[in-house]
Amino acid sequence: YAGANLNLDVTNWLAIRGDGRLLIERTSGTQRWDAAPSIALRLINGIEIAGGYRFGDLRDPDFSVRGGRGLFLTMSASITERQSPTAAGFWRSRF
């Protein structure tokens, strides 16, 4: 199993991404792959929407690839991003 991820920040609010995964199992001769180019928009600090298209035949629920090929849209939130300069600073401020 091998994977790769590419992230190119175009501006502070726009990013171009690519994900790829490859599974080769020698005993059964199984070979599965997928590739997913996408565009991500940061709406506000910590909230992001990404959309793209997934190619290939690899379905892996451990890596959120459940639907197979086709269009996808995801929304994510980072609640601690840039709130504290270090993890220690994050916890120190709470005690």
mmCIF file of C-alpha atoms in Angstrom:
data_model
loop_
_atom_site.group_PDB
_atom_site.id
_atom_site.type_symbol
_atom_site.label_atom_id
_atom_site.label_comp_id
_atom_site.label_asym_id
_atom_site.label_seq_id
_atom_site.Cartn_x
_atom_site.Cartn_y
_atom_site.Cartn_z
ATOM 1 C CA TYR A 1 0.000 0.000 0.000
ATOM 2 C CA ALA A 2 1.425 3.388 -0.979
ATOM 3 C CA GLY A 3 -0.027 6.869 -1.023
ATOM 4 C CA ALA A 4 0.917 10.405 -1.932
ATOM 5 C CA ASN A 5 -0.537 13.825 -1.184
ATOM 6 C CA LEU A 6 0.187 17.148 -2.878
ATOM 7 C CA ASN A 7 -0.971 20.549 -1.596
ATOM 8 C CA LEU A 8 -0.283 23.824 -3.405
ATOM 9 C CA ASP A 9 -1.512 27.000 -1.681
ATOM 10 C CA VAL A 10 -2.349 29.450 -4.478
ATOM 11 C CA THR A 11 -3.566 32.204 -2.129
ATOM 12 C CA ASN A 12 -4.511 32.405 1.554
ATOM 13 C CA TRP A 13 -8.011 31.152 0.692
ATOM 14 C CA LEU A 14 -7.427 28.862 -2.323
ATOM 15 C CA ALA A 15 -5.479 25.592 -2.595
ATOM 16 C CA ILE A 16 -5.045 22.943 -5.288
ATOM 17 C CA ARG A 17 -4.646 19.375 -4.034
ATOM 18 C CA GLY A 18 -4.034 15.894 -5.304
ATOM 19 C CA ASP A 19 -4.254 12.536 -3.534
ATOM 20 C CA GLY A 20 -3.219 9.154 -4.892
ATOM 21 C CA ARG A 21 -3.195 5.634 -3.469
ATOM 22 C CA LEU A 22 -2.019 2.278 -4.796
ATOM 23 C CA LEU A 23 -2.659 -1.195 -3.386
ATOM 24 C CA ILE A 24 -0.810 -4.237 -4.734
ATOM 25 C CA GLU A 25 -1.391 -7.589 -3.049
ATOM 26 C CA ARG A 26 0.935 -10.274 -4.406
ATOM 27 C CA THR A 27 -0.759 -13.455 -3.183
ATOM 28 C CA SER A 28 -4.047 -12.824 -4.978
ATOM 29 C CA GLY A 29 -2.615 -10.562 -7.685
ATOM 30 C CA THR A 30 -4.965 -7.741 -6.727
ATOM 31 C CA GLN A 31 -4.087 -4.251 -7.916
ATOM 32 C CA ARG A 32 -6.268 -1.261 -6.983
ATOM 33 C CA TRP A 33 -5.608 2.479 -7.293
ATOM 34 C CA ASP A 34 -7.266 5.863 -7.002
ATOM 35 C CA ALA A 35 -6.377 9.483 -7.730
ATOM 36 C CA ALA A 36 -8.314 12.548 -6.597
ATOM 37 C CA PRO A 37 -7.500 16.069 -7.783
ATOM 38 C CA SER A 38 -9.405 18.787 -5.886
ATOM 39 C CA ILE A 39 -9.759 22.500 -5.176
ATOM 40 C CA ALA A 40 -10.094 23.751 -1.595
ATOM 41 C CA LEU A 41 -11.545 27.073 -0.433
ATOM 42 C CA ARG A 42 -10.851 28.414 3.060
ATOM 43 C CA LEU A 43 -13.998 30.311 3.974
ATOM 44 C CA ILE A 44 -12.690 31.644 7.291
ATOM 45 C CA ASN A 45 -9.738 30.679 9.455
ATOM 46 C CA GLY A 46 -10.246 27.023 10.342
ATOM 47 C CA ILE A 47 -13.193 26.200 8.013
ATOM 48 C CA GLU A 48 -12.642 24.769 4.558
ATOM 49 C CA ILE A 49 -14.638 23.299 1.669
ATOM 50 C CA ALA A 50 -12.956 21.029 -0.894
ATOM 51 C CA GLY A 51 -14.384 19.499 -4.031
ATOM 52 C CA GLY A 52 -13.014 17.338 -6.797
ATOM 53 C CA TYR A 53 -13.277 14.126 -8.754
ATOM 54 C CA ARG A 54 -12.034 10.673 -7.742
ATOM 55 C CA PHE A 55 -10.711 8.250 -10.390
ATOM 56 C CA GLY A 56 -9.830 4.570 -9.947
ATOM 57 C CA ASP A 57 -11.191 1.423 -8.316
ATOM 58 C CA LEU A 58 -9.726 1.519 -4.780
ATOM 59 C CA ARG A 59 -12.322 1.722 -2.013
ATOM 60 C CA ASP A 60 -10.849 1.984 1.469
ATOM 61 C CA PRO A 61 -13.165 2.993 4.346
ATOM 62 C CA ASP A 62 -10.142 3.520 6.632
ATOM 63 C CA PHE A 63 -9.137 6.463 4.420
ATOM 64 C CA SER A 64 -12.668 7.773 3.734
ATOM 65 C CA VAL A 65 -12.851 6.357 0.222
ATOM 66 C CA ARG A 66 -16.243 4.684 0.402
ATOM 67 C CA GLY A 67 -18.089 5.851 -2.669
ATOM 68 C CA GLY A 68 -15.660 4.949 -5.424
ATOM 69 C CA ARG A 69 -15.118 7.145 -8.470
ATOM 70 C CA GLY A 70 -17.050 10.335 -9.066
ATOM 71 C CA LEU A 71 -17.510 13.871 -7.748
ATOM 72 C CA PHE A 72 -16.974 14.585 -4.052
ATOM 73 C CA LEU A 73 -17.389 17.543 -1.696
ATOM 74 C CA THR A 74 -15.981 17.735 1.834
ATOM 75 C CA MET A 75 -16.178 20.318 4.602
ATOM 76 C CA SER A 76 -13.625 20.418 7.406
ATOM 77 C CA ALA A 77 -13.003 22.457 10.541
ATOM 78 C CA SER A 78 -9.800 22.946 12.544
ATOM 79 C CA ILE A 79 -10.623 24.170 16.023
ATOM 80 C CA THR A 80 -7.049 24.645 17.269
ATOM 81 C CA GLU A 81 -5.299 25.863 14.129
ATOM 82 C CA ARG A 82 -3.158 28.959 14.841
ATOM 83 C CA GLN A 83 -4.759 29.460 18.251
ATOM 84 C CA SER A 84 -1.505 28.783 20.116
ATOM 85 C CA PRO A 85 2.047 28.673 18.783
ATOM 86 C CA THR A 86 2.726 25.262 20.384
ATOM 87 C CA ALA A 87 0.768 22.324 21.803
ATOM 88 C CA ALA A 88 2.172 23.145 25.254
ATOM 89 C CA GLY A 89 0.890 26.708 24.926
ATOM 90 C CA PHE A 90 -2.548 25.395 24.031
ATOM 91 C CA TRP A 91 -2.816 23.290 27.203
ATOM 92 C CA ARG A 92 -1.052 25.813 29.452
ATOM 93 C CA SER A 93 -3.694 28.418 28.666
ATOM 94 C CA ARG A 94 -6.446 26.058 29.829
ATOM 95 C CA PHE A 95 -5.081 25.473 33.340
#
